[in-house]
Short mmCIF file of C-alpha atoms in Angstrom, two decimals:
data_model
loop_
_atom_site.label_atom_id
_atom_site.label_comp_id
_atom_site.label_asym_id
_atom_site.label_seq_id
_atom_site.Cartn_x
_atom_site.Cartn_y
_atom_site.Cartn_z
CA MET A 1 -9.16 -33.36 31.77
CA ARG A 2 -9.07 -30.28 33.35
CA VAL A 3 -6.33 -28.82 31.79
CA SER A 4 -7.59 -30.47 28.22
CA ILE A 5 -9.92 -28.93 28.35
CA SER A 6 -8.25 -25.08 29.50
CA LEU A 7 -5.60 -25.97 26.52
CA ILE A 8 -8.51 -26.87 24.19
CA ALA A 9 -9.68 -23.25 25.16
CA ILE A 10 -6.65 -21.17 24.93
CA ALA A 11 -5.93 -22.88 21.62
CA SER A 12 -9.75 -21.87 20.47
CA LEU A 13 -9.27 -18.23 21.73
CA VAL A 14 -5.56 -17.69 20.35
CA SER A 15 -7.08 -18.65 16.63
CA ARG A 16 -9.55 -16.41 16.82
CA LEU A 17 -7.49 -13.93 18.18
CA SER A 18 -4.44 -14.83 14.85
CA ALA A 19 -8.09 -14.97 12.29
CA GLN A 20 -9.23 -11.77 13.82
CA GLU A 21 -5.27 -10.04 13.46
CA ALA A 22 -5.20 -11.50 9.85
CA ARG A 23 -4.01 -8.60 7.78
CA ARG A 24 -6.63 -7.38 5.33
CA THR A 25 -5.00 -5.43 2.53
CA ILE A 26 -6.66 -4.53 -0.69
CA ASP A 27 -7.88 -7.26 -3.48
CA PRO A 28 -5.70 -6.38 -7.17
CA SER A 29 -9.08 -8.44 -9.12
CA LEU A 30 -10.63 -4.94 -7.30
CA VAL A 31 -8.70 -2.41 -9.12
CA ALA A 32 -9.37 -1.46 -12.94
CA MET A 33 -6.74 -3.11 -15.25
CA GLU A 34 -7.31 0.52 -17.45
CA GLY A 35 -8.66 3.66 -17.16
CA THR A 36 -8.97 7.54 -18.03
CA SER A 37 -8.32 9.19 -14.12
CA GLN A 38 -6.84 8.15 -11.52
CA SER A 39 -9.89 7.51 -9.65
CA SER A 40 -10.88 4.54 -11.62
CA PHE A 41 -8.67 2.92 -10.33
CA VAL A 42 -9.95 3.76 -6.71
CA PRO A 43 -12.21 0.68 -5.48
CA ARG A 44 -14.50 0.97 -2.89
CA GLY A 45 -13.82 1.73 0.15
CA TRP A 46 -10.71 2.68 -0.41
CA LEU A 47 -9.21 6.70 -0.61
CA LEU A 48 -6.85 8.43 -2.41
CA GLU A 49 -3.83 9.43 0.18
CA ARG A 50 -1.75 10.78 -2.01
CA GLU A 51 -0.59 10.85 -6.23
CA ILE A 52 4.20 10.90 -7.13
CA GLN A 53 4.47 11.58 -11.17
CA GLY A 54 8.15 10.45 -12.37
CA ASP A 55 8.93 8.67 -15.64
CA LEU A 56 10.17 5.16 -14.21
CA THR A 57 9.71 3.33 -18.11
CA ALA A 58 12.50 5.93 -19.84
CA ASP A 59 9.44 6.27 -22.56
CA SER A 60 9.17 10.12 -21.69
CA ARG A 61 6.02 9.39 -20.09
CA PRO A 62 5.18 10.26 -16.73
CA GLU A 63 4.35 7.35 -14.81
CA ARG A 64 1.89 8.02 -11.36
CA ILE A 65 2.05 6.48 -8.62
CA LEU A 66 -0.96 5.86 -6.64
CA VAL A 67 -0.87 5.64 -2.71
CA LEU A 68 -4.71 4.56 -1.44
CA VAL A 69 -5.51 4.16 2.37
CA GLU A 70 -8.23 2.57 3.00
CA ALA A 71 -12.20 4.90 4.15
CA PRO A 72 -12.27 5.23 7.89
CA SER A 73 -14.54 2.90 9.90
CA ALA A 74 -16.94 2.51 12.67
CA GLU A 75 -15.54 -1.25 13.36
CA ARG A 76 -12.28 -0.61 13.14
CA GLU A 77 -9.29 1.38 13.50
CA GLU A 78 -6.47 0.76 11.52
CA ARG A 79 -6.26 1.04 7.76
CA TYR A 80 -4.22 -0.55 5.63
CA ARG A 81 -2.52 0.92 2.82
CA ALA A 82 -1.26 -0.01 -0.49
CA LEU A 83 0.87 1.69 -3.74
CA LEU A 84 -0.12 1.51 -7.68
CA VAL A 85 1.47 2.36 -10.29
CA LEU A 86 -0.14 2.96 -14.10
CA THR A 87 1.03 3.90 -16.36
CA PRO A 88 -0.10 6.36 -20.00
CA ASP A 89 -0.18 4.55 -22.95
CA ARG A 90 -0.22 7.14 -26.71
CA ARG A 91 -3.61 8.35 -26.28
CA GLY A 92 -3.82 8.72 -22.65
CA THR A 93 -5.78 5.77 -21.38
CA LEU A 94 -4.13 5.11 -18.27
CA ARG A 95 -3.38 0.95 -17.56
CA ARG A 96 -2.49 -0.95 -14.21
CA LEU A 97 0.95 -1.82 -13.65
CA SER A 98 1.51 -3.09 -10.42
CA VAL A 99 -0.32 -3.19 -7.40
CA ALA A 100 1.85 -3.44 -4.16
CA PRO A 101 -0.46 -4.17 -1.32
CA ARG A 102 1.91 -4.78 1.07
CA VAL A 103 5.11 -2.86 1.09
CA LEU A 104 3.44 0.52 2.81
CA ALA A 105 3.40 0.73 6.28
CA GLU A 106 -1.30 0.76 7.50
CA TYR A 107 -2.11 4.41 8.46
CA GLY A 108 -1.48 5.85 11.96
CA SER A 109 1.16 2.08 13.04
CA GLY A 110 4.15 4.97 12.31
CA GLY A 111 4.13 5.83 16.56
CA MET A 112 4.55 8.60 17.92
CA LYS A 113 7.04 9.58 14.31
CA SER A 114 4.98 9.26 12.20
CA GLY A 115 1.90 11.54 12.52
CA SER A 116 -1.46 9.87 11.24
CA ALA A 117 -1.50 11.12 8.11
CA GLY A 118 1.68 9.65 6.33
CA GLU A 119 4.33 12.00 7.37
CA ASN A 120 6.35 8.79 8.30
CA ILE A 121 5.98 7.38 4.43
CA ASP A 122 8.81 8.97 1.73
CA ILE A 123 8.15 8.27 -2.10
CA THR A 124 11.22 9.42 -4.47
CA LEU A 125 11.67 8.70 -8.59
CA THR A 126 15.14 9.30 -8.66
CA PRO A 127 16.70 10.32 -12.05
CA ARG A 128 18.03 6.95 -12.87
CA ARG A 129 14.70 6.19 -12.52
CA VAL A 130 14.17 4.04 -9.74
CA LEU A 131 11.25 4.13 -6.72
CA VAL A 132 12.26 4.90 -3.46
CA ILE A 133 10.15 3.34 -0.29
CA ARG A 134 11.97 5.39 2.54
CA GLN A 135 9.17 4.56 6.04
CA GLY A 136 9.86 5.74 9.93
CA LEU A 137 8.44 3.54 12.49
CA GLY A 138 7.90 3.93 16.25
CA GLY A 139 8.46 6.05 18.92
CA ALA A 140 11.36 6.20 21.69
CA ASN A 141 13.20 3.69 19.21
CA THR A 142 12.94 3.53 15.64
CA LEU A 143 13.18 1.42 12.10
CA ASP A 144 13.84 3.21 9.55
CA TYR A 145 13.04 1.50 6.39
CA THR A 146 13.67 2.05 2.54
CA HIS A 147 12.68 0.31 -0.12
CA ARG A 148 14.16 0.56 -3.49
CA PHE A 149 12.04 -0.46 -7.06
CA ARG A 150 13.25 -0.25 -10.52
CA PHE A 151 10.92 -1.37 -13.55
CA ASP A 152 12.61 -4.23 -15.68
CA PRO A 153 10.14 -5.26 -18.28
#
């Protein structure tokens, strides 16, 4: 009887801890589908950390890649990031092309190698229209991740 009560208590604690540790991501439905500036695509509770421009779609109009980070909060230390890709139309209106809520490391998660403001994340566009994201995480032992994305209409 005592063992079963202990097991139930442990199982309850583990389920509560895992629910608390569930990764929060940006809700794509909160990101506008179109707007006149990059600030139109930053939902409440998020901040624009960085913007990169380059032509991903071969239409001679530069797309905008936005890196968003959660606004600081007194309740929690971890802050998550999101990557948005916006494309301009002929009138200059920006349209949301993509939202990637899980591709970037969270704020401050890179260990000694990262710093706090995303120094561990390098985002570039190659001449062949490939979006390359390099992230370095860790301290004494490091992990380097490289992701490559290409627009496929």
